[in-house]
Each structure stands twice: as structure tokens, then as C-alpha cells.
XYZ file of N, CA and C in Angstrom:
648
model
N 22.377 27.406 -10.525
C 22.139 25.959 -10.621
C 23.473 25.228 -10.517
N 23.526 24.207 -9.672
C 24.753 23.454 -9.486
C 24.984 22.498 -10.647
N 26.233 21.978 -10.723
C 26.550 20.995 -11.763
C 25.647 19.773 -11.627
N 25.413 19.359 -10.367
C 24.538 18.204 -10.135
C 23.118 18.502 -10.596
N 22.651 19.749 -10.371
C 21.322 20.128 -10.839
C 21.218 19.999 -12.352
N 22.260 20.439 -13.046
C 22.265 20.369 -14.504
C 22.179 18.914 -14.961
N 22.963 18.055 -14.332
C 22.935 16.634 -14.686
C 21.559 16.045 -14.400
N 20.986 16.439 -13.268
C 19.672 15.930 -12.877
C 18.610 16.363 -13.882
N 18.657 17.628 -14.291
C 17.646 18.160 -15.204
C 17.702 17.499 -16.571
N 18.836 16.885 -16.915
C 18.975 16.224 -18.215
C 18.414 14.806 -18.203
N 18.105 14.289 -17.009
C 17.563 12.946 -16.923
C 16.147 12.903 -17.495
N 15.734 11.711 -17.914
C 14.358 11.486 -18.311
C 13.436 11.868 -17.147
N 12.262 12.494 -17.416
C 11.365 12.922 -16.324
C 11.034 11.825 -15.319
N 10.806 10.609 -15.816
C 10.491 9.508 -14.903
C 11.685 9.142 -14.032
N 12.881 9.224 -14.583
C 14.086 8.949 -13.798
C 14.308 10.033 -12.753
N 14.027 11.287 -13.124
C 14.147 12.379 -12.153
C 13.206 12.152 -10.977
N 11.983 11.800 -11.308
C 10.990 11.561 -10.255
C 11.402 10.389 -9.371
N 11.845 9.297 -9.992
C 12.261 8.121 -9.229
C 13.445 8.452 -8.324
N 14.352 9.279 -8.801
C 15.530 9.681 -8.027
C 15.115 10.461 -6.774
N 14.226 11.408 -6.944
C 13.758 12.202 -5.802
C 12.941 11.365 -4.830
N 12.109 10.481 -5.363
C 11.289 9.631 -4.496
C 12.172 8.708 -3.664
N 13.212 8.152 -4.284
C 14.123 7.279 -3.537
C 14.822 8.043 -2.425
N 15.252 9.264 -2.716
C 15.885 10.097 -1.683
C 14.895 10.418 -0.576
N 13.636 10.662 -0.939
C 12.597 10.959 0.044
C 12.360 9.759 0.951
N 12.284 8.578 0.366
C 12.048 7.365 1.162
C 13.200 7.112 2.136
N 14.415 7.322 1.678
C 15.574 7.132 2.550
C 15.488 8.073 3.746
N 15.133 9.321 3.494
C 15.042 10.303 4.575
C 13.876 10.008 5.516
N 12.759 9.527 4.968
C 11.621 9.165 5.814
C 11.979 8.006 6.747
N 12.671 7.015 6.211
C 13.076 5.875 7.030
C 14.063 6.300 8.108
N 14.943 7.237 7.762
C 16.010 7.651 8.661
C 15.541 8.660 9.704
N 14.666 9.585 9.297
C 14.315 10.710 10.162
C 12.839 10.807 10.528
N 11.976 9.980 9.905
C 10.544 10.145 10.115
C 10.021 11.331 9.323
N 8.690 11.500 9.336
C 8.110 12.562 8.523
C 8.534 13.952 8.997
N 8.460 14.187 10.297
C 8.786 15.518 10.814
C 10.257 15.861 10.591
N 11.128 14.857 10.701
C 12.556 15.130 10.583
C 13.078 15.148 9.156
N 12.270 14.624 8.224
C 12.720 14.563 6.827
C 12.443 15.905 6.137
N 13.321 16.852 6.348
C 13.139 18.181 5.766
C 13.519 18.183 4.290
N 13.074 19.231 3.606
C 13.441 19.393 2.197
C 14.963 19.451 2.045
N 15.633 20.130 2.962
C 17.098 20.239 2.881
C 17.765 18.865 3.004
N 17.256 18.022 3.887
C 17.828 16.684 4.037
C 17.568 15.841 2.794
N 16.379 15.981 2.230
C 16.055 15.245 1.004
C 16.960 15.709 -0.143
N 17.171 17.033 -0.208
C 18.064 17.583 -1.237
C 19.478 17.041 -1.076
N 19.948 17.012 0.169
C 21.305 16.514 0.421
C 21.420 15.054 0.013
N 20.380 14.266 0.300
C 20.392 12.847 -0.061
C 20.359 12.675 -1.579
N 19.594 13.530 -2.257
C 19.485 13.440 -3.715
C 20.653 14.108 -4.419
N 21.381 14.961 -3.687
C 22.507 15.665 -4.285
C 22.088 16.791 -5.202
N 20.955 17.425 -4.885
C 20.477 18.547 -5.703
C 20.158 19.727 -4.789
N 19.880 20.882 -5.392
C 19.604 22.080 -4.613
C 18.138 22.154 -4.205
N 17.868 22.951 -3.154
C 16.493 23.164 -2.701
C 15.666 23.769 -3.826
N 16.258 24.701 -4.555
C 15.542 25.357 -5.635
C 15.053 24.394 -6.690
N 15.832 23.357 -6.968
C 15.440 22.404 -7.992
C 14.218 21.596 -7.534
N 14.209 21.181 -6.267
C 13.049 20.444 -5.768
C 11.827 21.350 -5.742
N 12.020 22.608 -5.326
C 10.900 23.544 -5.294
C 10.335 23.801 -6.681
N 11.168 23.591 -7.694
C 10.704 23.760 -9.068
C 9.701 22.664 -9.449
N 9.862 21.486 -8.860
C 9.009 20.347 -9.202
C 7.845 20.150 -8.233
N 8.030 20.542 -6.981
C 7.007 20.292 -5.962
C 6.734 21.559 -5.154
N 5.461 21.787 -4.867
C 5.071 22.994 -4.142
C 5.444 22.920 -2.665
N 5.575 21.707 -2.133
C 5.867 21.547 -0.710
C 6.425 20.158 -0.440
N 6.951 19.981 0.769
C 7.417 18.656 1.169
C 6.250 17.668 1.193
N 5.077 18.133 1.641
C 3.908 17.255 1.695
C 3.595 16.673 0.327
N 3.703 17.499 -0.701
C 3.407 17.047 -2.060
C 4.426 16.002 -2.516
N 5.691 16.211 -2.177
C 6.735 15.251 -2.535
C 6.534 13.937 -1.800
N 6.231 14.009 -0.501
C 6.017 12.791 0.282
C 4.775 12.053 -0.213
N 3.726 12.806 -0.580
C 2.516 12.171 -1.111
C 2.819 11.401 -2.383
N 3.658 11.973 -3.243
C 4.025 11.271 -4.479
C 4.859 10.032 -4.165
N 5.727 10.126 -3.156
C 6.501 8.954 -2.740
C 5.565 7.867 -2.205
N 4.552 8.282 -1.450
C 3.552 7.355 -0.921
C 2.874 6.604 -2.072
N 2.430 7.347 -3.080
C 1.739 6.729 -4.208
C 2.679 5.822 -5.010
N 3.950 6.185 -5.077
C 4.917 5.347 -5.782
C 5.079 3.999 -5.084
N 5.166 4.041 -3.753
C 5.321 2.805 -2.986
C 4.059 1.953 -3.083
N 2.904 2.576 -2.902
C 1.661 1.806 -2.980
C 1.444 1.264 -4.389
N 1.919 1.992 -5.391
C 1.803 1.502 -6.763
C 2.555 0.196 -6.952
N 3.743 0.110 -6.356
C 4.523 -1.129 -6.440
C 3.795 -2.270 -5.733
N 3.235 -1.961 -4.567
C 2.514 -2.982 -3.793
C 1.298 -3.469 -4.576
N 0.515 -2.527 -5.110
C -0.691 -2.904 -5.850
C -0.347 -3.749 -7.075
N 0.729 -3.410 -7.747
C 1.123 -4.195 -8.924
C 1.456 -5.626 -8.528
N 2.186 -5.774 -7.428
C 2.538 -7.118 -6.970
C 1.272 -7.925 -6.654
N 0.311 -7.299 -5.976
C -0.917 -7.992 -5.594
C -1.774 -8.309 -6.820
N -1.882 -7.357 -7.740
C -2.665 -7.597 -8.954
C -2.045 -8.710 -9.801
N -0.726 -8.684 -9.928
C -0.044 -9.718 -10.708
C -0.296 -11.096 -10.115
N -0.297 -11.169 -8.773
C -0.535 -12.449 -8.105
C -1.942 -12.965 -8.415
N -2.921 -12.072 -8.370
C -4.297 -12.470 -8.667
C -4.447 -12.867 -10.134
N -3.837 -12.081 -11.012
C -3.950 -12.359 -12.452
C -3.309 -13.688 -12.832
N -2.274 -14.097 -12.105
C -1.578 -15.344 -12.410
C -2.269 -16.567 -11.796
N -3.265 -16.324 -10.930
C -3.963 -17.422 -10.256
C -5.072 -17.973 -11.150
N -5.580 -19.177 -10.823
C -6.755 -19.691 -11.548
C -7.908 -18.693 -11.484
N -8.848 -18.812 -12.398
C -9.881 -17.784 -12.549
C -10.945 -17.784 -11.465
N -11.091 -18.864 -10.701
C -12.130 -18.899 -9.674
C -11.709 -18.059 -8.461
N -12.674 -17.506 -7.720
C -12.367 -16.516 -6.681
C -11.543 -17.026 -5.497
N -11.785 -18.234 -5.040
C -11.055 -18.684 -3.851
C -9.551 -18.795 -4.111
N -9.105 -19.419 -5.215
C -7.665 -19.419 -5.513
C -7.112 -18.012 -5.716
N -7.920 -17.097 -6.224
C -7.467 -15.713 -6.412
C -7.239 -15.036 -5.062
N -8.124 -15.311 -4.105
C -7.918 -14.785 -2.756
C -6.670 -15.394 -2.127
N -6.478 -16.688 -2.321
C -5.295 -17.351 -1.766
C -4.018 -16.740 -2.340
N -4.040 -16.437 -3.631
C -2.875 -15.811 -4.262
C -2.630 -14.427 -3.678
N -3.695 -13.700 -3.390
C -3.579 -12.381 -2.761
C -2.922 -12.511 -1.387
N -3.341 -13.507 -0.610
C -2.776 -13.709 0.730
C -1.301 -14.082 0.642
N -0.972 -14.972 -0.271
C 0.425 -15.378 -0.417
C 1.301 -14.187 -0.778
N 0.822 -13.351 -1.680
C 1.590 -12.170 -2.076
C 1.707 -11.176 -0.926
N 0.651 -11.078 -0.108
C 0.652 -10.135 1.010
C 1.714 -10.475 2.043
N 2.063 -11.745 2.125
C 3.087 -12.174 3.087
C 4.367 -12.615 2.381
N 4.590 -12.085 1.195
C 5.824 -12.371 0.473
C 6.976 -11.586 1.089
N 8.192 -12.023 0.795
C 9.378 -11.362 1.360
C 9.432 -9.886 0.970
N 8.984 -9.570 -0.231
C 9.038 -8.183 -0.695
C 8.151 -7.271 0.155
N 6.956 -7.745 0.513
C 6.048 -6.906 1.292
C 6.339 -6.959 2.789
N 7.103 -7.941 3.218
C 7.481 -8.017 4.629
C 8.856 -7.397 4.888
N 9.395 -6.728 3.910
C 10.689 -6.052 4.044
C 10.614 -5.016 5.179
N 11.479 -5.113 6.194
C 11.446 -4.154 7.304
C 11.558 -2.701 6.854
N 12.281 -2.436 5.777
C 12.410 -1.067 5.296
C 11.085 -0.538 4.763
N 10.272 -1.430 4.207
C 8.954 -1.016 3.745
C 8.079 -0.625 4.927
N 8.180 -1.386 6.028
C 7.432 -1.049 7.236
C 7.826 0.336 7.743
N 9.115 0.629 7.745
C 9.576 1.935 8.216
C 8.993 3.057 7.368
N 8.932 2.840 6.072
C 8.351 3.853 5.182
C 6.863 4.017 5.462
N 6.143 2.909 5.640
C 4.711 2.984 5.917
C 4.445 3.731 7.224
N 5.225 3.440 8.247
C 5.022 4.115 9.529
C 5.206 5.618 9.388
N 6.174 6.017 8.583
C 6.384 7.447 8.343
C 5.198 8.045 7.596
N 4.690 7.328 6.610
C 3.528 7.812 5.865
C 2.307 7.927 6.777
N 2.037 6.869 7.524
C 0.858 6.872 8.384
C 0.933 7.978 9.436
N 2.134 8.260 9.918
C 2.301 9.317 10.908
C 1.977 10.692 10.358
N 1.991 10.824 9.028
C 1.747 12.125 8.403
C 0.335 12.268 7.846
N -0.427 11.172 7.824
C -1.736 11.185 7.168
C -2.664 12.240 7.763
N -2.669 12.372 9.093
C -3.609 13.279 9.740
C -3.108 14.713 9.829
N -1.883 14.950 9.412
C -1.329 16.302 9.528
C -1.080 16.969 8.186
N -1.140 16.219 7.092
C -0.843 16.770 5.771
C -1.935 16.352 4.790
N -2.642 17.335 4.235
C -3.775 17.050 3.367
C -3.376 16.256 2.131
N -2.244 16.611 1.519
C -1.815 15.917 0.302
C -1.550 14.442 0.583
N -0.965 14.150 1.744
C -0.662 12.760 2.102
C -1.945 12.025 2.482
N -2.864 12.732 3.123
C -4.161 12.147 3.463
C -4.901 11.723 2.201
N -4.872 12.574 1.178
C -5.517 12.245 -0.091
C -4.845 11.051 -0.765
N -3.509 11.003 -0.684
C -2.780 9.864 -1.257
C -3.154 8.574 -0.539
N -3.295 8.676 0.777
C -3.692 7.502 1.567
C -5.092 7.034 1.171
N -6.030 7.981 1.054
C -7.399 7.620 0.678
C -7.425 6.940 -0.689
N -6.629 7.452 -1.607
C -6.578 6.875 -2.949
C -6.032 5.451 -2.920
N -4.915 5.261 -2.227
C -4.275 3.943 -2.216
C -5.101 2.926 -1.427
N -5.674 3.367 -0.285
C -6.478 2.447 0.525
C -7.753 2.072 -0.228
N -8.337 3.034 -0.941
C -9.522 2.743 -1.733
C -9.225 1.739 -2.831
N -8.072 1.876 -3.452
C -7.665 0.952 -4.508
C -7.447 -0.451 -3.942
N -6.824 -0.517 -2.765
C -6.565 -1.802 -2.105
C -7.885 -2.507 -1.773
N -8.826 -1.762 -1.188
C -10.127 -2.338 -0.846
C -10.888 -2.772 -2.091
N -10.747 -2.008 -3.162
C -11.462 -2.341 -4.392
C -11.005 -3.682 -4.958
N -9.710 -3.962 -4.848
C -9.193 -5.261 -5.311
C -9.853 -6.394 -4.538
N -9.885 -6.250 -3.199
C -10.506 -7.277 -2.366
C -12.002 -7.376 -2.617
N -12.677 -6.233 -2.730
C -14.125 -6.236 -2.935
C -14.495 -6.935 -4.235
N -13.687 -6.745 -5.261
C -13.971 -7.382 -6.550
C -13.922 -8.905 -6.439
N -12.887 -9.417 -5.784
C -12.770 -10.880 -5.659
C -13.844 -11.418 -4.713
N -14.169 -10.674 -3.650
C -15.220 -11.112 -2.729
C -16.588 -11.088 -3.413
N -16.800 -10.145 -4.311
C -18.038 -10.112 -5.097
C -18.130 -11.353 -5.975
N -17.007 -11.726 -6.583
C -16.970 -12.933 -7.412
C -17.281 -14.172 -6.571
N -16.740 -14.193 -5.338
C -17.008 -15.327 -4.444
C -18.489 -15.389 -4.083
N -19.088 -14.232 -3.805
C -20.505 -14.187 -3.450
C -21.376 -14.681 -4.601
N -21.027 -14.302 -5.819
C -21.786 -14.758 -6.985
C -21.663 -16.269 -7.154
N -20.451 -16.788 -6.945
C -20.227 -18.235 -7.071
C -21.004 -19.009 -6.008
N -21.050 -18.436 -4.798
C -21.715 -19.106 -3.678
C -23.226 -18.833 -3.644
N -23.686 -17.856 -4.427
C -25.117 -17.529 -4.437
C -25.568 -16.717 -3.248
N -24.680 -15.876 -2.703
C -25.045 -15.048 -1.544
C -25.785 -13.802 -2.004
N -27.073 -13.759 -1.769
C -27.871 -12.611 -2.149
C -27.726 -11.494 -1.107
N -27.509 -10.254 -1.579
C -27.426 -9.120 -0.664
C -26.110 -9.011 0.082
N -25.092 -9.711 -0.397
C -23.791 -9.682 0.278
C -23.099 -8.344 0.036
N -22.656 -7.719 1.121
C -21.975 -6.421 1.040
C -20.471 -6.660 0.933
N -19.997 -6.785 -0.298
C -18.586 -7.102 -0.522
C -17.675 -5.973 -0.061
N -18.150 -4.741 -0.141
C -17.316 -3.613 0.280
C -17.084 -3.632 1.787
N -18.129 -3.952 2.554
C -17.971 -4.044 4.011
C -17.063 -5.223 4.365
N -17.234 -6.335 3.672
C -16.372 -7.500 3.913
C -14.927 -7.171 3.569
N -14.716 -6.375 2.518
C -13.358 -5.992 2.132
C -12.704 -5.125 3.203
N -13.479 -4.261 3.860
C -12.944 -3.462 4.963
C -12.482 -4.386 6.091
N -13.305 -5.384 6.389
C -12.960 -6.332 7.450
C -11.689 -7.111 7.118
N -11.622 -7.631 5.905
C -10.461 -8.438 5.514
C -9.205 -7.573 5.409
N -9.328 -6.370 4.893
C -8.147 -5.506 4.784
C -7.634 -5.114 6.164
N -8.543 -4.945 7.131
C -8.118 -4.630 8.499
C -7.344 -5.802 9.101
N -7.806 -7.023 8.826
C -7.091 -8.210 9.290
C -5.704 -8.269 8.667
N -5.621 -8.066 7.371
C -4.338 -8.095 6.679
C -3.394 -7.011 7.195
N -3.916 -5.802 7.381
C -3.078 -4.700 7.871
C -2.532 -5.007 9.260
N -3.396 -5.538 10.128
C -2.963 -5.848 11.489
C -1.896 -6.927 11.513
N -2.087 -7.959 10.709
C -1.093 -9.033 10.641
C 0.220 -8.522 10.072
N 0.119 -7.705 9.032
C 1.320 -7.177 8.391
C 2.106 -6.296 9.357
N 1.375 -5.448 10.095
C 2.044 -4.566 11.050
C 2.698 -5.377 12.168
N 1.988 -6.359 12.699
C 2.542 -7.179 13.770
C 3.770 -7.949 13.292
N 3.714 -8.471 12.087
C 4.863 -9.189 11.537
C 6.057 -8.259 11.385
N 5.798 -7.015 10.981
C 6.888 -6.055 10.832
C 7.514 -5.681 12.158
N 6.682 -5.563 13.193
C 7.189 -5.184 14.509
C 7.906 -6.342 15.198
N 7.391 -7.551 14.990
C 8.012 -8.732 15.591
C 7.821 -9.937 14.670
N 8.781 -10.204 13.785
C 8.653 -11.307 12.824
C 8.556 -12.683 13.470
N 8.874 -12.771 14.768
C 8.825 -14.062 15.450
C 7.412 -14.432 15.892
N 6.466 -13.486 15.813
C 5.102 -13.748 16.286
C 4.450 -14.871 15.488
N 4.576 -14.845 14.168
C 4.042 -15.892 13.305
C 4.823 -15.883 12.002
N 4.773 -16.989 11.294
C 5.481 -17.096 10.018
C 4.608 -16.519 8.897
N 5.209 -16.200 7.763
C 4.397 -15.755 6.624
C 3.325 -16.769 6.239
N 3.670 -18.052 6.288
C 2.689 -19.087 5.957
C 1.520 -19.058 6.940
N 1.811 -18.805 8.212
C 0.740 -18.728 9.206
C -0.117 -17.480 9.011
N 0.506 -16.399 8.546
C -0.260 -15.200 8.245
C -1.285 -15.475 7.161
N -0.844 -16.142 6.094
C -1.774 -16.511 5.028
C -2.822 -17.492 5.539
N -2.422 -18.387 6.439
C -3.349 -19.371 7.014
C -4.467 -18.680 7.795
N -4.130 -17.643 8.538
C -5.133 -16.894 9.307
C -6.156 -16.261 8.361
N -5.669 -15.716 7.257
C -6.574 -15.092 6.287
C -7.458 -16.137 5.612
N -6.894 -17.298 5.337
C -7.693 -18.384 4.763
C -8.796 -18.794 5.739
N -8.479 -18.805 7.038
C -9.475 -19.160 8.044
C -10.619 -18.143 8.055
N -10.293 -16.871 7.808
C -11.330 -15.832 7.731
C -12.298 -16.148 6.593
N -11.756 -16.548 5.432
C -12.616 -16.877 4.293
C -13.391 -18.164 4.567
N -12.761 -19.141 5.239
C -13.469 -20.366 5.630
C -14.694 -20.012 6.474
N -14.493 -19.107 7.428
C -15.600 -18.677 8.284
C -16.696 -17.992 7.494
N -16.297 -17.209 6.496
C -17.257 -16.537 5.631
C -18.127 -17.576 4.923
N -17.479 -18.601 4.367
C -18.198 -19.624 3.620
C -19.001 -20.554 4.522
N -18.620 -20.631 5.788
C -19.323 -21.512 6.722
C -20.538 -20.837 7.358
N -20.816 -19.608 6.980
C -21.986 -18.916 7.529
C -21.715 -17.490 7.962
N -20.449 -17.149 8.071
C -20.110 -15.793 8.496
C -20.562 -14.731 7.513
N -20.843 -15.121 6.278
C -21.317 -14.158 5.285
C -22.623 -13.493 5.711
N -23.370 -14.151 6.638
C -24.610 -13.562 7.147
C -24.363 -12.202 7.802
N -23.170 -12.039 8.368
C -22.826 -10.786 9.035
C -22.637 -9.639 8.046
N -22.515 -9.995 6.777
C -22.257 -8.966 5.764
C -23.416 -8.792 4.789
N -24.598 -9.279 5.182
C -25.768 -9.071 4.333
C -26.325 -7.671 4.557
N -26.707 -7.037 3.479
C -27.306 -5.698 3.581
C -28.698 -5.809 4.195
N -29.094 -4.822 5.005
C -30.443 -4.835 5.573
C -31.497 -4.886 4.470
N -32.607 -5.510 4.743
C -33.692 -5.608 3.764
C -34.120 -4.208 3.367
N -34.192 -3.981 2.073
C -34.602 -2.669 1.575
C -33.435 -1.746 1.278
N -32.208 -2.108 1.743
C -31.038 -1.275 1.476
C -30.597 -1.467 0.044
N -29.981 -0.409 -0.531
C -29.518 -0.485 -1.914
C -28.273 -1.347 -1.992
């Protein structure tokens, strides 16, 4: 065990994990998923391969944990925005949109990390599971507020989960486009587009999300 390994092992468990995750994210941004080897992550963290192998069974497992760490930060930001908004559903959705296009979530380095994660989703089971967990959590936040909106508006049979898939796809597409070319639209315009989606829902578009008669 190296001197650095000894120092690392003395850290609080959460600090050790955060240290490795940060090194993993740096390597993912720099080399992509395929190029971010365990050895490169070790070199970035300043620890030995053996020490990382002691904590994680594989690179996929380490990257999956990094994925969940990043999505955890994103979810907290979005939840905090909703919790700080007025209690009615429309202002809560507006707060979600504003947070989605905040400087923190539009950080180019975050986009680079997401692209690395997405590139690994179909090739690594652990990362695929992390993606399913985080995407499910993201949709659940939207579905909850859309359910509240449906109750307020009196929409019987409204499929909030299907509507949440639609809205999350819009948000993901806008976020990706903004990351690839920030000149395409401003953050305020991104939120404006999402508001227009909800306007359309309230103007009659909710009919597209009604469950078939007899469906549960």
C-alpha cells in the first residue's frame, strides 16, 4: 500500500467516495467511457489500482456510482426549486423549468459527463441500472406535479406518467441542444418553450394523454 493509499484510507468513507467519483468524472470528461480506464482513474485520484479494486468490483460499478452521484445533485437542485415555489402546480412546474435551465445545469462540463454516461448505458449493465433509476426518479418528479395539475384542472383519466415522458423528452432535447450550441436559444427561451408545452396541455392538449376507456 502506498503512502497516498494510507492517507486515503484514513479519510471519512463519504470523502473517500467523493474523491474517487471526482477523479472518475474528470477521466470521463477527458477520455470518454471507453478511454477512462481504472489505471487512469487511479492516476487522477493518486491511489493504487488495488485500493480501487478493494471498493469496487469493476470500472462499470465505479462509473455507475459516479452517475448516481451526479444525478443526485441534479435531482436535489430540481426538488429544492419545486419546494421553494408556491404550492399550486403551475408555479411549481415553472420553478422546475427555471432550475432546468440554470447555469449549474447548463455547465458544459456537466454535458460532457452526461455524454460519457449515455455512451455507456447500452454496454454496461450497472450503468444501465443507474440510468433507469435516475430517469425514473426524474419522471416521477414531473408526474407528481402533472398529477397535481390534473386534479386542479379536473382532468379525469389523465395519464400523468405518459405526459411526464413527453415533457422530460422535451427538456432533455432542449438541454442537449443548448449544451451542443448555447447560441441556439437562451435559458429564458428554453423555459419559455416548456411553458408553451404546459399552455398547450391546458388549452386542450391534455386530451392526448387521456387513458382509453376501461384502462386502469
